[in-house]
CSV table of C-alpha atoms and ligand atoms in Angstrom, one decimal:
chain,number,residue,atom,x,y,z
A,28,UNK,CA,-23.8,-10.5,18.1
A,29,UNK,CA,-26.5,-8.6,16.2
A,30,UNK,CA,-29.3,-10.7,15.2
A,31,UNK,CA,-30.5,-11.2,11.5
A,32,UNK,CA,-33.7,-10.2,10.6
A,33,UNK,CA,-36.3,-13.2,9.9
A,34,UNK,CA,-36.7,-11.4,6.5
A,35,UNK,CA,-33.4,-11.2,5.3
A,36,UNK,CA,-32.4,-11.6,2.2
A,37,UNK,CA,-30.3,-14.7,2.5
A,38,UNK,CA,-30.7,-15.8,-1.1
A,39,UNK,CA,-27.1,-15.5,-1.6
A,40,UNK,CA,-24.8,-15.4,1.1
A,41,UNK,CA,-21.0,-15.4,0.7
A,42,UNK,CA,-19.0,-15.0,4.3
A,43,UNK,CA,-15.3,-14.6,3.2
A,44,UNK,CA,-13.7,-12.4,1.4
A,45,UNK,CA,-10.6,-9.6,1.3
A,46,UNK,CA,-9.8,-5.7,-0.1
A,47,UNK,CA,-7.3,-3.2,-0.1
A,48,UNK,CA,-7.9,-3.1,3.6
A,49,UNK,CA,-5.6,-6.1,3.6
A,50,UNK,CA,-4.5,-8.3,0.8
A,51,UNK,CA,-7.4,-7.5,-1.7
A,52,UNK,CA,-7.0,-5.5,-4.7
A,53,UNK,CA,-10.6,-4.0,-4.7
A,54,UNK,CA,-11.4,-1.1,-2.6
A,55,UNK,CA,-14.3,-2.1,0.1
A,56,UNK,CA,-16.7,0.2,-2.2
A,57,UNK,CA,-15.9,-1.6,-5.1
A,58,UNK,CA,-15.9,-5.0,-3.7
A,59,UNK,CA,-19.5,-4.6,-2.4
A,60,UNK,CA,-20.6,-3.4,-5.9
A,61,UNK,CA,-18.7,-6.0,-7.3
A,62,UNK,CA,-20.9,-8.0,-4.8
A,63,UNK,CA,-23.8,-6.7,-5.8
A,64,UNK,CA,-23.5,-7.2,-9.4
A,65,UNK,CA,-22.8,-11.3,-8.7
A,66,UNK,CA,-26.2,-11.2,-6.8
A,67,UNK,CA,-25.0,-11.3,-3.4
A,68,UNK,CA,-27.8,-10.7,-0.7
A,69,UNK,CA,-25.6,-10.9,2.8
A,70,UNK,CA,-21.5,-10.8,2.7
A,71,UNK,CA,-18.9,-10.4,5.2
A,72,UNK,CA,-16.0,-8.9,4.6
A,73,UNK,CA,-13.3,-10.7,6.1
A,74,UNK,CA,-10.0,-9.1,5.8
A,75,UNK,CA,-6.7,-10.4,7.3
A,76,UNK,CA,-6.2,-9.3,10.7
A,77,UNK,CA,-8.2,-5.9,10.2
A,78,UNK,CA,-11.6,-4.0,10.1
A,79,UNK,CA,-10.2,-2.0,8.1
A,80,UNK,CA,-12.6,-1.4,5.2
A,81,UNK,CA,-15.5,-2.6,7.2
A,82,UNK,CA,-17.0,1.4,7.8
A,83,UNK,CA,-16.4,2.0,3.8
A,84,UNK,CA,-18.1,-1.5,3.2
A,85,UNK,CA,-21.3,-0.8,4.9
A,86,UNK,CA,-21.8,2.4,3.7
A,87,UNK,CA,-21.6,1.5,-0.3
A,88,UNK,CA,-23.9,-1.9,1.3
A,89,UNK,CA,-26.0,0.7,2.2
A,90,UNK,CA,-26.4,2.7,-1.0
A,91,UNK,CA,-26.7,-0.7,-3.4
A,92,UNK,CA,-28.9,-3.0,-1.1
A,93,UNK,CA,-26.7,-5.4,0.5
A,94,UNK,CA,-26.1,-6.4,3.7
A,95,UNK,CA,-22.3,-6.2,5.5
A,96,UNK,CA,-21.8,-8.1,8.1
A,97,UNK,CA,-18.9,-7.0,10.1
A,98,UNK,CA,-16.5,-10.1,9.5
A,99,UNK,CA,-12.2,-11.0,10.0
A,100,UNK,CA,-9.8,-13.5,9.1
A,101,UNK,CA,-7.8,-14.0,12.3
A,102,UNK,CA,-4.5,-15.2,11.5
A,103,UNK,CA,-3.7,-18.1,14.4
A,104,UNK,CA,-2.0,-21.1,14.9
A,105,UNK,CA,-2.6,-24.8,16.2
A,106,UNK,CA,0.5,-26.0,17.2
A,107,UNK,CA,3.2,-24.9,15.3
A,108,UNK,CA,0.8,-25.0,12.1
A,109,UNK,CA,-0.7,-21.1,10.6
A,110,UNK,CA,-4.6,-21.6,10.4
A,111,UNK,CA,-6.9,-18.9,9.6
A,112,UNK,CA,-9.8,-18.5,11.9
A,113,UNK,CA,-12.8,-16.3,10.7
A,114,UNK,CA,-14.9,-14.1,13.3
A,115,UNK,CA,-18.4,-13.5,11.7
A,116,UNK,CA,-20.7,-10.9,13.3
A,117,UNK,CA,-18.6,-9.4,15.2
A,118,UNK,CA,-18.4,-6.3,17.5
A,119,UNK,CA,-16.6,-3.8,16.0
A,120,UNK,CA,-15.9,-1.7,19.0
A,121,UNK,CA,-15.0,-4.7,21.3
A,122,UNK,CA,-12.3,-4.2,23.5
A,123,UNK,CA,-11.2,-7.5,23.5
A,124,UNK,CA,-11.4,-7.7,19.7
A,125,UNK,CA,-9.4,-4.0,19.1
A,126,UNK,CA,-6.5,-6.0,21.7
A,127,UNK,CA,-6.4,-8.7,19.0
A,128,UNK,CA,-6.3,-6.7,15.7
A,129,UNK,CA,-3.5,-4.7,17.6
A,130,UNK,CA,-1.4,-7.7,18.6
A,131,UNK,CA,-1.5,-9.2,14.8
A,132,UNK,CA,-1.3,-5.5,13.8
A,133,UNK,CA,2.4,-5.2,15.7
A,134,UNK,CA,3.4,-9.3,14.7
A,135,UNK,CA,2.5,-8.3,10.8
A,136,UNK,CA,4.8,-5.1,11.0
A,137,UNK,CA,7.4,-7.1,12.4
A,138,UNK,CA,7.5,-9.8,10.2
A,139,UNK,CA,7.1,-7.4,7.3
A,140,UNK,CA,10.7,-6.1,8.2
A,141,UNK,CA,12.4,-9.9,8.8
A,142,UNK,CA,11.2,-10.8,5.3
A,143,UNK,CA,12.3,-7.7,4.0
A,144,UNK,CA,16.0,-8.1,5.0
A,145,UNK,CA,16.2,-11.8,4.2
A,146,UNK,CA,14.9,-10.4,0.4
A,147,UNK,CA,17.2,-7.3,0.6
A,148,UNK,CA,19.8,-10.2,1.6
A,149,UNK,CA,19.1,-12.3,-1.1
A,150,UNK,CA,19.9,-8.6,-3.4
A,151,UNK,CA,16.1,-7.7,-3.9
A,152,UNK,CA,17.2,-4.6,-2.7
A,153,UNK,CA,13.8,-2.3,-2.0
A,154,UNK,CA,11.5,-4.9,-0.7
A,155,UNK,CA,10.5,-2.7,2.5
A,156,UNK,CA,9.4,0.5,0.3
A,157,UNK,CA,8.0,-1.4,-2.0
A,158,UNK,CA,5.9,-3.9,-0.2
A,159,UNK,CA,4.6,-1.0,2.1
A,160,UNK,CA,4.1,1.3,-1.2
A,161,UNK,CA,1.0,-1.8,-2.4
A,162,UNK,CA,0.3,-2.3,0.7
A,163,UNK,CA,-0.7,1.4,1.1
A,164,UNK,CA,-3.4,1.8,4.5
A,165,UNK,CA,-4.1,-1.8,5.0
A,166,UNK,CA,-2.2,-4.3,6.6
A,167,UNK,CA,0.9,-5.7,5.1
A,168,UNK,CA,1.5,-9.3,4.2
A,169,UNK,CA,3.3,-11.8,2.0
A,170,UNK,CA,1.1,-11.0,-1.3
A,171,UNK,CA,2.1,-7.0,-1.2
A,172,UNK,CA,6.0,-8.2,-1.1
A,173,UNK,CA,4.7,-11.2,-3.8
A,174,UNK,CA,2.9,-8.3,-6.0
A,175,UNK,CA,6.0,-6.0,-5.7
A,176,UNK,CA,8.7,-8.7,-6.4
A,177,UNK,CA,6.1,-8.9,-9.9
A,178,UNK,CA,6.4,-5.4,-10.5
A,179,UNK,CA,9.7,-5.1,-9.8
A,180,UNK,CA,10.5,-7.6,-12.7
A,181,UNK,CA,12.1,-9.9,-10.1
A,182,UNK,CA,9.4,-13.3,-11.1
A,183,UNK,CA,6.5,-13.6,-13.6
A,184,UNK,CA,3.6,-13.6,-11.1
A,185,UNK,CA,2.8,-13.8,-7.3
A,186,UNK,CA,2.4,-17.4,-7.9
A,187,UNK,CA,5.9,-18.1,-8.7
A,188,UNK,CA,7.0,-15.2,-5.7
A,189,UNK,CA,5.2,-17.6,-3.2
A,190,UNK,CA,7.0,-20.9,-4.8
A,191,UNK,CA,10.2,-19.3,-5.1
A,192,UNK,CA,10.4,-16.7,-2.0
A,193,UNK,CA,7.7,-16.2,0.3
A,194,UNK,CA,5.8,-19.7,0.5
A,195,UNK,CA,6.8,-22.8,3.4
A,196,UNK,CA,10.1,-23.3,3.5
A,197,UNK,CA,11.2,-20.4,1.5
A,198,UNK,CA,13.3,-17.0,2.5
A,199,UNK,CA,10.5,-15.2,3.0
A,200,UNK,CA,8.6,-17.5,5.2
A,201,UNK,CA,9.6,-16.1,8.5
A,202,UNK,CA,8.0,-17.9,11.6
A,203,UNK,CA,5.4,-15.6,13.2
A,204,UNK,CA,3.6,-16.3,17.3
A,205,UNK,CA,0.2,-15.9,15.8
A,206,UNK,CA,-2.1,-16.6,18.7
A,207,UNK,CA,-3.2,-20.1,19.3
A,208,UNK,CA,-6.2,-21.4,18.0
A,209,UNK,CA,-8.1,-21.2,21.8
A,210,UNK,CA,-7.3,-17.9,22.4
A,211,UNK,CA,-8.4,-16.7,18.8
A,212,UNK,CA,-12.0,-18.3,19.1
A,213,UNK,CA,-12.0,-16.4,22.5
A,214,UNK,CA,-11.1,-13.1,21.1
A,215,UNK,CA,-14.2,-13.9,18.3
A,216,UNK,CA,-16.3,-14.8,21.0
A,217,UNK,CA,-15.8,-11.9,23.6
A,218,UNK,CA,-16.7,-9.9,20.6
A,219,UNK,CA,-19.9,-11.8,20.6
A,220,UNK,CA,-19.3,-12.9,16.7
A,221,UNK,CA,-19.4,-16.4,16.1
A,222,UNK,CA,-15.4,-18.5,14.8
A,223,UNK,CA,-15.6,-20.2,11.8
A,224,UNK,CA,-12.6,-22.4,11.0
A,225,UNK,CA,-11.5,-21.5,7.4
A,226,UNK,CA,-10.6,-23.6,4.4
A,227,UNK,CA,-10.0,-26.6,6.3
A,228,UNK,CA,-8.9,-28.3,3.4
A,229,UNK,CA,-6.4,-25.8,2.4
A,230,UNK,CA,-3.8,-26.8,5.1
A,231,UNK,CA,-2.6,-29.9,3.3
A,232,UNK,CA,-3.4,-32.1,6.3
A,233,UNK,CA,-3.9,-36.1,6.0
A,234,UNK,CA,-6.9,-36.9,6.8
A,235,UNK,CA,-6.6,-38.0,10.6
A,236,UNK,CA,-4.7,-34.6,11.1
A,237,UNK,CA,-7.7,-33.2,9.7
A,238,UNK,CA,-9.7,-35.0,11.6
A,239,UNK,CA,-7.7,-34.0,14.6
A,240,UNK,CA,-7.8,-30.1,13.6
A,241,UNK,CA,-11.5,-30.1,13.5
A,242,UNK,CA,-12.0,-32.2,16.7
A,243,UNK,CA,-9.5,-29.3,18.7
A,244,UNK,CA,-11.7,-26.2,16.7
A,245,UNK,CA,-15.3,-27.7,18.3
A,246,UNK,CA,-13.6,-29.3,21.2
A,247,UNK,CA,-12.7,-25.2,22.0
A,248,UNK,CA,-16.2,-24.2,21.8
A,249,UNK,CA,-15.6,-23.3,17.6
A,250,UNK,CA,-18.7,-22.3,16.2
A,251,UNK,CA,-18.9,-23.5,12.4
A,252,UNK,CA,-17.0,-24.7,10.1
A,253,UNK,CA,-16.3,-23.1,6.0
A,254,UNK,CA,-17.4,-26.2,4.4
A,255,UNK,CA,-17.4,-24.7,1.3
A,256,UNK,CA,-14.2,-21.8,0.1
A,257,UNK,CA,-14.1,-21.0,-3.6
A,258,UNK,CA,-15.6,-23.7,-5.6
A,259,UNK,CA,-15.1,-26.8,-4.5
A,260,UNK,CA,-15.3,-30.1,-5.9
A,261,UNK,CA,-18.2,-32.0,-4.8
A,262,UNK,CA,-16.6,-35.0,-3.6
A,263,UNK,CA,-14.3,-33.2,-1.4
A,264,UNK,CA,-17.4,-31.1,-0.3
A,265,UNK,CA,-18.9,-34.0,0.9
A,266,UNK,CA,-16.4,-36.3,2.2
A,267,UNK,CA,-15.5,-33.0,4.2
A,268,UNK,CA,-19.5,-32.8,5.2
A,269,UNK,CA,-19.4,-36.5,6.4
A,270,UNK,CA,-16.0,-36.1,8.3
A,271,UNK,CA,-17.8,-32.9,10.1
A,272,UNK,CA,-20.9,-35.2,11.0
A,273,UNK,CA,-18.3,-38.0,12.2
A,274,UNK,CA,-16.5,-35.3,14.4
A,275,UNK,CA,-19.6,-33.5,15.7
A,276,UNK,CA,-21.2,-36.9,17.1
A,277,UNK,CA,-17.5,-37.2,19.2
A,278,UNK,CA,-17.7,-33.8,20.6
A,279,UNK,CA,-21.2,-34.4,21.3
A,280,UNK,CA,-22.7,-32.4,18.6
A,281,UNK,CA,-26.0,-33.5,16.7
A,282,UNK,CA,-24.8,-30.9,13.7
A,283,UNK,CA,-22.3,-28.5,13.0
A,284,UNK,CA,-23.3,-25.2,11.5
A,285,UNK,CA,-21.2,-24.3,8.3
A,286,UNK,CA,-20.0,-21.5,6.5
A,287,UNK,CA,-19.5,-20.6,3.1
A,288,UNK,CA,-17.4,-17.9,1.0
A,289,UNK,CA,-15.4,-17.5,-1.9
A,290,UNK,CA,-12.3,-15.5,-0.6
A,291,UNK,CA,-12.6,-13.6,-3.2
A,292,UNK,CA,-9.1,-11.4,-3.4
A,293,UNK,CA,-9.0,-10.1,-7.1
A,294,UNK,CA,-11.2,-9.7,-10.3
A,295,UNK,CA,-10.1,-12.6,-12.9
A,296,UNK,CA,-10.2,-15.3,-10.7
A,297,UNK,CA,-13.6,-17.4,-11.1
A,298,UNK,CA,-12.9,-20.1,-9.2
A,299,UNK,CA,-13.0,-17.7,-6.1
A,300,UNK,CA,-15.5,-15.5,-7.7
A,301,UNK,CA,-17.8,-13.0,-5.4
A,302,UNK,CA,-20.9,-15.3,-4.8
A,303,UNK,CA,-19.5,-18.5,-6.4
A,304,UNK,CA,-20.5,-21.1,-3.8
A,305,UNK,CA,-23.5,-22.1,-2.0
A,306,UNK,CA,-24.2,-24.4,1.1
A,307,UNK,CA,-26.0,-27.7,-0.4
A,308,UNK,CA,-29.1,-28.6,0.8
A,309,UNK,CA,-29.4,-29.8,4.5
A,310,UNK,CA,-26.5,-28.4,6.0
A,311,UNK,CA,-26.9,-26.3,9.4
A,312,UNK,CA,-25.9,-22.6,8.1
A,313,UNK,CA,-24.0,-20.2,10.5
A,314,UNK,CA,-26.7,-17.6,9.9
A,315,UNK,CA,-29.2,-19.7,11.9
A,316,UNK,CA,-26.5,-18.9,15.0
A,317,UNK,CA,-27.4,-15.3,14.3
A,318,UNK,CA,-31.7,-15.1,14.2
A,319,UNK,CA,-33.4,-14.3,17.0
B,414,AMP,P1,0.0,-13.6,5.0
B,414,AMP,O1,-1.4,-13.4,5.5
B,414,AMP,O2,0.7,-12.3,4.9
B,414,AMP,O3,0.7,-14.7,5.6
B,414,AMP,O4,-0.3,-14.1,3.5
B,414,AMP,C1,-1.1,-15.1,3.2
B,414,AMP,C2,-1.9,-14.8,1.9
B,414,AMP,O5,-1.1,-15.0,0.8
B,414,AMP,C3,-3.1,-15.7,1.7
B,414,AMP,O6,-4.3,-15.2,2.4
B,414,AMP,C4,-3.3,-15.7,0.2
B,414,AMP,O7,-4.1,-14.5,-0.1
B,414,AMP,C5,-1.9,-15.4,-0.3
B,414,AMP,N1,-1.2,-16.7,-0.8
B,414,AMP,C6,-0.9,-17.7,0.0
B,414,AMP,N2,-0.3,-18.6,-0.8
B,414,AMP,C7,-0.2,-18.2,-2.0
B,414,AMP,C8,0.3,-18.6,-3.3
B,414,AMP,N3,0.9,-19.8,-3.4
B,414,AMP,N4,0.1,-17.9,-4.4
B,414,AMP,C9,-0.5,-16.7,-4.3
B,414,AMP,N5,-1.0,-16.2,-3.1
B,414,AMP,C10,-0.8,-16.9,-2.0
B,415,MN,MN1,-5.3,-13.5,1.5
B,416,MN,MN1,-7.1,-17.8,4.6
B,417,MN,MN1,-9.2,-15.4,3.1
């Protein structure tokens, strides 16, 4: 894991967020310009399953003045539940890491076809071409077959595509063997970047599963937690911040360091705007995992 620099800028951090390398619209160049002009000092771009865009990333981070960290949003499971595990300062040229991306890069193409026939079955004939076609070099995934079923004049918007055909419980929703949530934080890990649970509160857990998700995450060595994805509302923000504390003490914690991004995926979308949110006062960042 590099180490940050005791003078880095760290005046506005965001740690999560995606371009064309997976489901983004934004090329990595213009997403770290795009950056930039919010005022972001340090982000990570963390596309689905991918470096991707990360060599593109660094060098437009480069020419503007803002730091890239190397960063990836490790598609996993607990149980039979998908959870999205971020790695954050990671090795690029891991081994162990590379194995990973590989895996997810073979489960995506796969799954990419199954949804494809059940569409093609349900007489969206195309789906295939067409998903791959937005996808273009990055990683296929639901939104490219969402954005494509759009263009194709099948649904209004992506929103309805997910509600309709591609969310839980729908056609499209074909099971995948993402690996479990152990073996992702070990994958992070060998790669000497630090796992950050995502969006906890975007599973649509009750609160003693949550409870239970985020005693298994730092009960399996877990790193930090995103206490803060898009903006938030700041009574889920701290009931979330009070049910960390409560869980840390169990594991035998004294804090829990936390993480903070926008997932930022497209322009026109300002609740998950580049830069949006910001740790509150008090709260252990995952950056302090990172100075020497
Ligand atoms: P995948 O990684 O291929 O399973 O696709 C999951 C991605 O789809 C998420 O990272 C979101 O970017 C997007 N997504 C999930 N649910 C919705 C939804 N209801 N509407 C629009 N996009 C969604
Ligand atoms: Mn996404
Ligand atoms: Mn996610
Ligand atoms: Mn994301």
């Amino acid at each position: 894991m590099k180490a940050l620099s005791e003078d880095a800028d760290l005046d506005l951090v965001d740690l999560h967020c995606h371009s064309t390398a997976s489901d983004g619209i934004l090329s990595p160049a213009q997403l770290v310009s795009r950056a930039k002009s919010q005022g972001v000092t340090l982000l990570a771009l963390t596309d689905h399953d991918t470096l991707g865009g990360l060599a593109e990333a660094r060098q437009t981070g480069d020419q503007l003045g803002v730091s890239v960290l190397p960063g990836i949003e490790f598609s996993s499971r607990w149980g039979r539940r998908q959870i999205h595990i971020v790695g954050l300062n990671v090795d690029p040229t891991s081994t162990e890491l590379r194995e990973a991306i590989a895996l997810r890069e073979r489960l995506r193409r796969e799954r990419a076809e199954r949804i494809a026939e059940r569409l093609e079955q349900r007489g969206f004939a195309g789906a295939l071409a067409g998903a791959r076609r937005l996808a273009g070099d990055g990683v296929i995934g639901r939104p490219h077959f969402a954005r494509w079923l759009v263009q194709a004049g099948h649904v209004e918007d992506s929103a309805r595509a997910f509600k309709r055909y591609l969310g839980a419980g729908k056609v499209g929703d074909v099971k995948v063997d993402w690996p479990q949530l152990e073996e992702t934080i070990a994958s992070i890990q060998a790669a000497g970047g630090s796992a950050v649970l995502a969006h906890p509160l975007k599973y649509g857990l009750t609160r003693t599963l949550l409870r239970r998700l985020l005693g298994d995450f730092l009960g399996s060595g877990g790193d930090a937690v995103e206490l803060l994805c898009g903006r938030q509302n700041p009574v889920q923000t701290r009931e979330l911040r009070q049910l960390l504390e409560s869980v840390a003490a169990e594991t035998g914690r004294s804090h829990v360091h936390c993480s903070v991004g926008s997932d930022f995926h497209q322009p026109e979308q300002p609740w998950r705007e580049l830069g949006c949110a910001r740790l509150p006062e008090g709260v252990e960042p995952v950056w302090k995992l990172w100075h020497t």
